[in-house]
Amino acid sequence: MIVGVQPLAGFDKLLHYTVPETLRAAVRVGSLVRVPIMNRSHLALVLEKDTIPDVPPAKLKALSGILHEFPALTPDLLELARWMHSYYAARMESVLEAMIPAAVRDGSRLKSEKYLEVVRLLAPDEHAALARKAPKQAKLYDFLRQQFQPQKKSLVLARLGSTAAVVNALVQHGLIREEERHVERVAYADNWTGGEIVTGLPPKLNDEQAAVVFSVAESLEKRKFAVHLLHGVTGSGKTEVYLRAVEQVLAAGGSAIYLVPEVALTPQTVARLRGRFESAGHKTVVWHSHLGEGERLDGWTALASGQARVVVGARSAVFAPVKDLRLIVVDEEHEPAYKQDETPRYHGRDVAVYRAKLAHAVCLLGSATPSLESFANVKGGKYRLNTLTKRVDDKKMPDIQIVDMRIEVMRSRGMVTLSRLLVDHMHQRFARKEQIILFINRRGYSSSMQCRKCGHVEECPHCSVAMTYHRADETLKCHLCGHQRGAPVACPACAAPDIRWRGLGTQRVEEAVRRVLPRARLERMDTDTMSKKHRFRQILGDFRAGKIDILIGTQMIGKGLDFPNVTLVGLVDADLSMHVPDFRANERTFQLLVQVAGRAGRGDRAGEVVVQTFTPKADAIQFAKRADFDGFAEAELAVRKKFAYPPYRHLVHHLFRGPNPEKIRFFADHWVKQVEKTLGDAVEIRGPVPSPIEKVKDEYRFQVWYFCAGATKVVPELVKLQTTVNWPDDVTQVLDVDPMNLF
Ligand code: ADP
Ligand code: ZN
């Protein structure tokens, strides 16, 4: 038998090996194996079996080993890898590394422990003899006899101060037995729920939910590829719909993947799935990068072996090697966090849709604020739309109140962090022992320029994105087309001198809150405080348990979390996401408002939302206030169409960076001419222009944008063209297909 393998360590090439007799039964397409390359052992993935090698078979070397009993990649995953390699212009090797967890690639063995137990009871005289002749053996024997079950050897020895020699002696006398047991390390085995009560009993579906569940069930029964977009307002019970779909898949013997956008959301979801399915004997595996190696390996093994058929995790869980995949749920499908910002730069949602297609499975996308990409796919007839228009139990949607910060600033003659309206509400809620969440907009881009008197922001006349302020040469630049002008010293709209307004940090908000409510217990949740593992679980748990009154944080706490006692949500700086140089800025702002508002009033008491902004009339804010997704989508799609932005075209970002700006510029200019010549009308090119962040770590950055009807044809052409250019060593390039982050 001859196999074609892809080595994982720096060889982007298929190599051929023979398979020794002993490994023939185990080696399959998708298996992780060890192969000799120039006398060193390397890890590789079997891509082909029984292939014709490019050298005479007699010259081939043999595989030296196999890592796991199960293939690391299923056939649909292998196909997916090939697609990602070409679509995202990523090296095959890096795609495979993203797909297979390091713990699995490391080939570290499953963890096993030795256990001890008594196998023969001693008569009293025998026992006395042992105690006399070998007191240490007697002590160990006595200890084990008092136990009801086998004991971990390592713990017993440590506890009694005994040694392996003592164990061996007892084993030789036939008094105790030593046994090796595989121990499974289960993530979140403590079933942490942060105090959320998770009952196994499913609630009775309301009519809207029942209709959606029925529609998804029909697709699942057909065993054909289908995508459903579930647009359900916040608190409408989308999770219950997902659970019913998973239930159906499990009952039919299939597997399901459940994606959430942030690691922070996995504990809540895992608790819900375990609460529902564990009693029926179905394990739920947790899959994300914050797990220990052991947990990852064991979870992976459980899925690859078919022992577990449900997996929950962030982006990379889309690569779980489950058997008989029938459903992929993508919760909060609009979240930019699904896009990976290092190579391979894939979008978890799009990969989920593609994998579902390869596996003839159903992909269920859900959101209160669907992405315009998915919405356009509904309009184009590719996805089926299901809607939930009401909160469960007819709970009221929260009231959104908009505070015009221009007036606040005028009144107080200076910087304002918390408006009077917000402060009033905070006092009331605190007095009633209800909880408060304050959001700070992380997407704020400090170099945008906004007048804090009138709220005006300068936009590029050609691109309809905010211009970027460059301090070094006092200019405003459009980072899409390069249009540039001198930075105004006064606001072009109202002539106020105060145009360089910057955002508020979490700390600043924390200080302001402490001044307003010194006795409130508050906790800050941002990337600084979240560096410690499991810290987010602890804070969210304390918040749910009522040990924290006010939670201050960035969007990371705005997603999907369900805290019934929160009745007030404040968005401190709505503007920051709106005036970034990104054509999705309005969409982001609308989503942010609706999502954070959705955190309020999920329990029995009605919720209120206070949004502070310098541009209260902006479309995104007004549509969000009315909770009018359709209205927003229609208006925004019209703008996208006019400028031919996604979803009407695809976008590819090409970054060039290096220490020498003239050199980069020269090569980038040359490159663009080549692309024009080769691809002609297939792409519209903008750039090269300096990136909005022109210099990072002493490297200058330039970028080129390609707008095209489809990435499938254009990207491979660009990659091919790249190989024909003689690039200098100190110019690094990165291609990002369907980028989510435009600066
Ligand atoms: P969404 O994800 O749409 O914002 P959730 O799925 O978190 O909403 O549901 C909100 C709350 O309503 C949850 O506590 C959930 O357990 C509960 N719930 C969902 N469906 C029902 C139902 N049919 N009857 C009663 N409670 C429900
Ligand atoms: Zn422009």
PDB file of N, CA, C and O in Angstrom, residues 195 234 282 399 457 488 501 530 570 598 639 655 677 713:
ATOM      1  N   GLY A 195     -24.634  29.730  38.524  1.00  0.00           N
ATOM      2  CA  GLY A 195     -25.867  29.919  39.272  1.00  0.00           C
ATOM      3  C   GLY A 195     -27.111  29.846  38.412  1.00  0.00           C
ATOM      4  O   GLY A 195     -28.218  29.907  38.909  1.00  0.00           O
ATOM      5  N   THR A 234     -33.980  39.636  20.607  1.00  0.00           N
ATOM      6  CA  THR A 234     -33.279  39.187  21.812  1.00  0.00           C
ATOM      7  C   THR A 234     -34.292  38.674  22.826  1.00  0.00           C
ATOM      8  O   THR A 234     -35.317  39.298  23.062  1.00  0.00           O
ATOM      9  N   HIS A 282     -26.001  11.466  26.459  1.00  0.00           N
ATOM     10  CA  HIS A 282     -25.204  12.131  25.431  1.00  0.00           C
ATOM     11  C   HIS A 282     -24.216  13.094  26.061  1.00  0.00           C
ATOM     12  O   HIS A 282     -24.595  13.983  26.810  1.00  0.00           O
ATOM     13  N   ASP A 399     -37.067  49.521  26.548  1.00  0.00           N
ATOM     14  CA  ASP A 399     -37.205  50.871  26.033  1.00  0.00           C
ATOM     15  C   ASP A 399     -35.819  51.460  25.802  1.00  0.00           C
ATOM     16  O   ASP A 399     -34.987  51.416  26.693  1.00  0.00           O
ATOM     17  N   VAL A 457     -18.658  64.325  11.673  1.00  0.00           N
ATOM     18  CA  VAL A 457     -17.491  63.512  11.347  1.00  0.00           C
ATOM     19  C   VAL A 457     -17.189  63.683   9.867  1.00  0.00           C
ATOM     20  O   VAL A 457     -18.093  63.625   9.034  1.00  0.00           O
ATOM     21  N   PRO A 488      -8.718  69.728   9.650  1.00  0.00           N
ATOM     22  CA  PRO A 488      -9.271  71.015  10.048  1.00  0.00           C
ATOM     23  C   PRO A 488      -8.924  71.323  11.504  1.00  0.00           C
ATOM     24  O   PRO A 488      -8.823  70.411  12.319  1.00  0.00           O
ATOM     25  N   TRP A 501     -12.030  64.710  19.350  1.00  0.00           N
ATOM     26  CA  TRP A 501     -12.645  64.033  20.458  1.00  0.00           C
ATOM     27  C   TRP A 501     -12.212  62.578  20.479  1.00  0.00           C
ATOM     28  O   TRP A 501     -12.165  61.909  19.470  1.00  0.00           O
ATOM     29  N   MET A 530      -9.221  40.228  31.855  1.00  0.00           N
ATOM     30  CA  MET A 530      -9.589  38.884  31.414  1.00  0.00           C
ATOM     31  C   MET A 530      -8.412  38.008  31.057  1.00  0.00           C
ATOM     32  O   MET A 530      -8.573  36.928  30.534  1.00  0.00           O
ATOM     33  N   GLY A 570     -26.572  50.662  30.039  1.00  0.00           N
ATOM     34  CA  GLY A 570     -26.134  51.944  29.503  1.00  0.00           C
ATOM     35  C   GLY A 570     -25.065  51.717  28.455  1.00  0.00           C
ATOM     36  O   GLY A 570     -24.157  50.924  28.653  1.00  0.00           O
ATOM     37  N   GLY A 598     -30.596  44.151  24.300  1.00  0.00           N
ATOM     38  CA  GLY A 598     -31.162  42.836  24.540  1.00  0.00           C
ATOM     39  C   GLY A 598     -30.763  42.231  25.867  1.00  0.00           C
ATOM     40  O   GLY A 598     -31.336  41.249  26.305  1.00  0.00           O
ATOM     41  N   VAL A 639     -27.156  51.618   0.444  1.00  0.00           N
ATOM     42  CA  VAL A 639     -25.853  52.285   0.451  1.00  0.00           C
ATOM     43  C   VAL A 639     -24.773  51.334  -0.077  1.00  0.00           C
ATOM     44  O   VAL A 639     -23.924  51.705  -0.887  1.00  0.00           O
ATOM     45  N   LEU A 655      -2.105  43.391   2.291  1.00  0.00           N
ATOM     46  CA  LEU A 655      -1.229  44.235   3.104  1.00  0.00           C
ATOM     47  C   LEU A 655       0.229  43.984   2.735  1.00  0.00           C
ATOM     48  O   LEU A 655       0.644  42.848   2.549  1.00  0.00           O
ATOM     49  N   LYS A 677      -2.981  44.063 -15.431  1.00  0.00           N
ATOM     50  CA  LYS A 677      -2.723  43.429 -16.708  1.00  0.00           C
ATOM     51  C   LYS A 677      -3.302  42.013 -16.750  1.00  0.00           C
ATOM     52  O   LYS A 677      -3.916  41.604 -17.719  1.00  0.00           O
ATOM     53  N   LYS A 713     -12.365  32.737  -8.013  1.00  0.00           N
ATOM     54  CA  LYS A 713     -11.483  32.784  -9.178  1.00  0.00           C
ATOM     55  C   LYS A 713     -10.310  33.724  -8.950  1.00  0.00           C
ATOM     56  O   LYS A 713      -9.179  33.430  -9.306  1.00  0.00           O
TER      57      LYS A 713
END
